[in-house]
XYZ file of C-alpha atoms in Angstrom:
329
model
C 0.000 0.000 0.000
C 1.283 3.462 -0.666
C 1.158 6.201 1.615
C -2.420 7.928 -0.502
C -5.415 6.162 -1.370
C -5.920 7.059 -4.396
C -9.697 5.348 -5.162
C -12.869 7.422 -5.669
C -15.305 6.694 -2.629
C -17.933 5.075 -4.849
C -20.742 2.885 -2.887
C -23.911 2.005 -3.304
C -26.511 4.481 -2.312
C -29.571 3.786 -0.693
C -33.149 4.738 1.038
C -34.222 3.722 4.251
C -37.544 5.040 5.409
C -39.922 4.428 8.135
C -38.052 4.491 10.906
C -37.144 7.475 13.786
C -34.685 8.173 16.646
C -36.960 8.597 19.917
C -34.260 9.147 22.175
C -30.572 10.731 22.370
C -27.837 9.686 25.270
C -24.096 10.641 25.810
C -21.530 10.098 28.336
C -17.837 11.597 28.758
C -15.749 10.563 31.772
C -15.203 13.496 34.489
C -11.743 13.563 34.194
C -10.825 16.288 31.602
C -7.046 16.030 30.039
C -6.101 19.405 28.917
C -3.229 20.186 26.607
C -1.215 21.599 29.279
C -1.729 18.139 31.063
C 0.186 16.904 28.261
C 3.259 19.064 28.441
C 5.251 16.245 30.528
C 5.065 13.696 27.483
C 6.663 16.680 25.279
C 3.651 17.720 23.846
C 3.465 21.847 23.006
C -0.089 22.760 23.827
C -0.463 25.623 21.059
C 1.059 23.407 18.467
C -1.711 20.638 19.354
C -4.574 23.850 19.341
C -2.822 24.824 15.865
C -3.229 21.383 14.164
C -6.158 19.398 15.360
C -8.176 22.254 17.152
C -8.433 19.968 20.579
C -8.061 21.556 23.810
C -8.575 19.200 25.900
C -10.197 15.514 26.112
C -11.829 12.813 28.913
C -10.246 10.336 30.212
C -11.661 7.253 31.736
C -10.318 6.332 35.205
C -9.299 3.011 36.113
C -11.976 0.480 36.421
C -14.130 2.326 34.194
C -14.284 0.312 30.848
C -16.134 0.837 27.445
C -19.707 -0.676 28.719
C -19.230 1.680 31.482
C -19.793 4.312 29.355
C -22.534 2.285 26.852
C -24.638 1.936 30.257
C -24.652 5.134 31.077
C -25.561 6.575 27.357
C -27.786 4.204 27.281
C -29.614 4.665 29.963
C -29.848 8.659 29.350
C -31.304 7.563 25.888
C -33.978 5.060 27.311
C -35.286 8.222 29.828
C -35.126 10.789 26.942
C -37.464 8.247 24.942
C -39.308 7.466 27.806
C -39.580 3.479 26.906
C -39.810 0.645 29.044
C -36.343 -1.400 29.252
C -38.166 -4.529 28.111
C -39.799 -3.193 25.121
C -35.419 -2.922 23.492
C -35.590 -6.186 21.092
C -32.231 -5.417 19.989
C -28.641 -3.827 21.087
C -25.833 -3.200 18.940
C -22.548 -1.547 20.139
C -20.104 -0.406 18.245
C -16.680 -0.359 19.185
C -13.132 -0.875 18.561
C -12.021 -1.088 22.622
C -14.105 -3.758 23.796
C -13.840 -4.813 27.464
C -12.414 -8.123 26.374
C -11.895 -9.974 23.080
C -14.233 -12.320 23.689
C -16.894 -11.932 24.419
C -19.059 -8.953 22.869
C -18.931 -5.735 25.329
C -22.802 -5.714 24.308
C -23.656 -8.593 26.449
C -22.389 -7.177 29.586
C -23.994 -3.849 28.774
C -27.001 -6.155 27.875
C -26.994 -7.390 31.515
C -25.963 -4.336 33.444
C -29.387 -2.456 31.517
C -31.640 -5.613 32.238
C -32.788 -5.720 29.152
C -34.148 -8.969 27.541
C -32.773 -8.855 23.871
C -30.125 -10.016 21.807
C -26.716 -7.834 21.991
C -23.759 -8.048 20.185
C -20.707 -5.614 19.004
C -20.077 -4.324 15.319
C -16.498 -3.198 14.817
C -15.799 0.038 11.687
C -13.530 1.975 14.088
C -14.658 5.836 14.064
C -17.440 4.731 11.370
C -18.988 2.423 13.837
C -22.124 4.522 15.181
C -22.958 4.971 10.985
C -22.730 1.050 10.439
C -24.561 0.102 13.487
C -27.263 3.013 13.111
C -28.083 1.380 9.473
C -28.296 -2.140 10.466
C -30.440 -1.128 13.737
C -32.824 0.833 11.066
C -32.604 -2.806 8.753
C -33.668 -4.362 11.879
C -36.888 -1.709 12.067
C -37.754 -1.204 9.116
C -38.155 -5.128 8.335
C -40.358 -5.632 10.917
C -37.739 -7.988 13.250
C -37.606 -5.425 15.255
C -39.447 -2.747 17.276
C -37.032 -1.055 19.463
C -33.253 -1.014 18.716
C -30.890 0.651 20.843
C -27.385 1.624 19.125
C -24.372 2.127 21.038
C -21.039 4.323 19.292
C -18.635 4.461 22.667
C -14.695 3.656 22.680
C -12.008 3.744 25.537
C -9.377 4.814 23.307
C -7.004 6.288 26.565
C -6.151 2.133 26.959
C -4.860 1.723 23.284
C -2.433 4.597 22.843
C 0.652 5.241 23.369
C 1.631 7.733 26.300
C 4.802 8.709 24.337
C 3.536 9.161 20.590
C 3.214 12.560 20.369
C 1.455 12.587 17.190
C -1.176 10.345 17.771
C -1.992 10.272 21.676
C -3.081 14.019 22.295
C -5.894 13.743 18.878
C -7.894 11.005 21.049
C -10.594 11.066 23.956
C -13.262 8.289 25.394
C -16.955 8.642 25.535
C -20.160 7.186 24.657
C -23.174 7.650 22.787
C -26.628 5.964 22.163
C -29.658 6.217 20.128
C -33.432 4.461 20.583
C -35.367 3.583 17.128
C -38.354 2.524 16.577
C -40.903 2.698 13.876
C -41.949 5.858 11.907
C -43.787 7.441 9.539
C -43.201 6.740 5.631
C -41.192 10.478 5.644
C -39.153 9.822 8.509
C -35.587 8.024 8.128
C -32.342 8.297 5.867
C -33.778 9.811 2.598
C -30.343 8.208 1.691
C -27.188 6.349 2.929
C -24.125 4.828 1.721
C -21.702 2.109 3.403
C -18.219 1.837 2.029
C -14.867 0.628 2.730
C -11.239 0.596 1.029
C -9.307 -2.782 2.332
C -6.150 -0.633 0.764
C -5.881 1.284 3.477
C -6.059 -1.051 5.990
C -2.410 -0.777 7.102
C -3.105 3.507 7.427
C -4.535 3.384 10.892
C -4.618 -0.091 12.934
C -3.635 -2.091 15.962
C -1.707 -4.614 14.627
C -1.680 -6.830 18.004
C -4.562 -8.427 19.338
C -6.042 -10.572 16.487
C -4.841 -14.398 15.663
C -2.856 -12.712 12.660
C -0.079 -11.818 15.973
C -2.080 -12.563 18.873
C 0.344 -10.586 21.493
C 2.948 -8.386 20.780
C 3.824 -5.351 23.527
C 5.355 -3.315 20.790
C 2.304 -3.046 18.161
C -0.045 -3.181 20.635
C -0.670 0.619 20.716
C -2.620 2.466 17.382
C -0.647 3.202 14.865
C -1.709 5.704 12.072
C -0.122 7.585 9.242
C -1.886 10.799 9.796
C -1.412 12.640 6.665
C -2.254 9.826 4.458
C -5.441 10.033 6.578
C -6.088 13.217 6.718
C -5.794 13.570 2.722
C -8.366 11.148 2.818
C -11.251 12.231 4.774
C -11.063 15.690 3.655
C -11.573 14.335 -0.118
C -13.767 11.597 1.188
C -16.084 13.651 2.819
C -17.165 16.300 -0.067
C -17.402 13.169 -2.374
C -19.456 11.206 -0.065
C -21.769 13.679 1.368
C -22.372 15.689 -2.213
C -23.452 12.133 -3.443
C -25.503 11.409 -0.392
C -27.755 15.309 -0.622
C -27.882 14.892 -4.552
C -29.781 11.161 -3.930
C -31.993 12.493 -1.263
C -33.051 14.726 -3.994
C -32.165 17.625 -2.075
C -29.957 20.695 -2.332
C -26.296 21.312 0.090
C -28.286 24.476 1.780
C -31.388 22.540 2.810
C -29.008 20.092 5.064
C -30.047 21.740 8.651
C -27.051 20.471 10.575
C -23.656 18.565 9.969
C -22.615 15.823 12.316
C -19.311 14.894 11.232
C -17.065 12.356 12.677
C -14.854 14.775 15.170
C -11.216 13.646 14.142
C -9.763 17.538 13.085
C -10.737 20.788 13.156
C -8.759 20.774 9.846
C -10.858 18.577 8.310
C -14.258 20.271 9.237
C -12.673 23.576 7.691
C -11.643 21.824 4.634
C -15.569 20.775 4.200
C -16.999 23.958 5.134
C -15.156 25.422 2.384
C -15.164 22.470 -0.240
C -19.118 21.910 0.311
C -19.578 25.773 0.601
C -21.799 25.299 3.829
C -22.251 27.913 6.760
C -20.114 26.960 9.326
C -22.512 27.284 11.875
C -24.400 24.013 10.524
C -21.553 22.024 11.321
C -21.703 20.360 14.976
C -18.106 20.840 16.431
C -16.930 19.316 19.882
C -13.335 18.302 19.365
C -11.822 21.430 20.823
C -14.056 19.425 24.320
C -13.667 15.735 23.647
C -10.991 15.113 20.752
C -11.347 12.254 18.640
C -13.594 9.546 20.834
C -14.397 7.064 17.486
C -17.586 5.677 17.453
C -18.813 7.802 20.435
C -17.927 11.304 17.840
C -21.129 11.307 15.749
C -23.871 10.174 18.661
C -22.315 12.586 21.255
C -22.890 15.046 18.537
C -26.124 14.507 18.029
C -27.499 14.206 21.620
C -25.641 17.473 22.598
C -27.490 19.521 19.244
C -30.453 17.764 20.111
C -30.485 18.525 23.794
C -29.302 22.116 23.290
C -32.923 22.758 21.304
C -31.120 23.325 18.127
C -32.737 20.292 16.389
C -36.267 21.164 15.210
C -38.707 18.276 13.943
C -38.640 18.500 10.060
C -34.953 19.359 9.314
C -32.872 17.529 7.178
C -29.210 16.439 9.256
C -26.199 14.669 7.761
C -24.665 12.207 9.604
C -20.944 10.807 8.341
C -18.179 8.754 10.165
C -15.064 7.704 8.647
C -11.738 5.874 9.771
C -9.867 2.754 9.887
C -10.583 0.416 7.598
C -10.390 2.415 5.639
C -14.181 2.725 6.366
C -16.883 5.206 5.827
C -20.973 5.714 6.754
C -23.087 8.937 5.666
């Protein structure tokens, strides 16, 4: 693999109707990381402010895992709906940083919620909330299921390395969650795409962990080329989400708000002024949070929703992207 992807983001693009979110949850640990904090790994606080816009970031404490966080988003989500815990048919998490290997972080958050369902964990890295929002909306809009909660949340303090400088002041842990359930024939994605390039796999990985090298201490951390990335999502994104408006059937000035996957301030500029949108419409909590994965785009969308800035009838993209190289919108 080079060091560019090169291939257009071309996926199939699809309508999913019938189905709406009922309820919004989020969780980020207490204990806030600031740039300063960072100063005695060598890390310059303005530069960090200068190139990824991130100020500071949560940390989870020890003992508190990845579920920790699911239960707790979930949990907001299930009050803000107002539903019963034993109406969920269905849980899907999305992570990267599971508690354990085996066996799916779901089931424990499954247990600790008391719900009655089947649970299980889908893996895209920071495109995780996107893949497990569309299969949860499959799962509705089929008729198998009735109420589907869907999990984003990572613990992505535990797999970086204190003394990368690059890579461990961009990331943050937290948790997100969403409740669907059935709606009418105009709610739901007006249109979607799933896509992936196996090319870049080797851009932004763990390479320990899986039977390919089961244990080894010194690629057990992330490892990313960040401006093979970076070149990536900022062309990914206009591509992606001008293909994703046009199928809707709509226009780039009727899309109310802009959840974007929160991995670089650089990267939100580059599609304000690619896509031409007001930069108010874009959601932005980086500078907060940093990069927390598949917690980015539901933390986004609770906060907008719960701040009264989400009116019934608007039109909102919604696009992660990451490892994988992997992308949802």
């Amino acid at each position: 693999m080079s060091n560019s992807v090169e291939s257009a983001y071309t996926s199939p693009l699809q309508k999913l109707m019938g189905v709406q979110i009922v309820g919004t949850g989020s969780f980020v640990p207490e204990n806030v990381v600031t740039n300063e904090d960072l100063a005695s790994l060598g890390c310059d606080a303005e530069w960090i402010v200068k190139r990824t816009g991130i100020r500071e970031r949560r940390h989870a404490p020890p003992g508190m895992c990845t579920s920790d966080m699911a239960v707790v988003a979930s949990k907001r989500a299930l009050e803000a709906a107002g539903v019963d815990r034993q109406e969920v048919d269905l849980l899907l998490l999305a992570t990267f940083t599971p508690d354990r290997l085996m066996p799916a972080a779901a089931t424990k958050v499954q247990d600790e919620l008391g719900l009655q369902c089947g649970a299980m964990d889908l893996v895209a890295a920071c495109s995780g909330f996107l893949y497990a929002l569309v299969t949860g909306m499959q799962f509705v809009a089929t008729g198998c299921s009735r109420r589907v909660l869907v999990v984003g949340a990572d613990t992505n303090s535990r797999v970086l390395d204190s003394t990368d400088k690059k890579i461990f002041p961009l990331f943050g842990d937290g948790a997100g969650a969403v409740l669907l359930a059935p709606g009418s024939p105009e709610q739901g994605a007006l249109s979607y795409t799933l896509g992936s390039d196996g090319s870049g796999v080797d851009l932004l990985c763990r390479r320990s962990g899986g039977v390919e090298m089961p244990y080894d201490p010194e690629r057990w951390f992330m490892h990313m080329d960040g401006r093979s990335v970076f070149k990536w999502a900022v062309r990914l994104i206009e591509e992606v989400s001008r293909s994703v408006v046009e199928a809707a059937d709509l226009s780039l000035n009727e899309i109310d708000w802009w959840l974007l996957h929160q991995a670089n301030v650089r990267i939100l500029d580059a599609a304000v002024e690619s896509l031409g949108i007001e930069r108010e419409k874009v959601v932005k909590h980086l500078d907060r949070y940093g990069n927390t994965s598949a917690g980015s785009v539901p933390i986004a969308l609770d906060e907008t929703f719960r701040s009264g800035n989400i009116k019934r009838g608007q039109h909102l993209l919604m696009s992660g992207f990451g490892a994988g190289l992997t992308w949802g919108t």
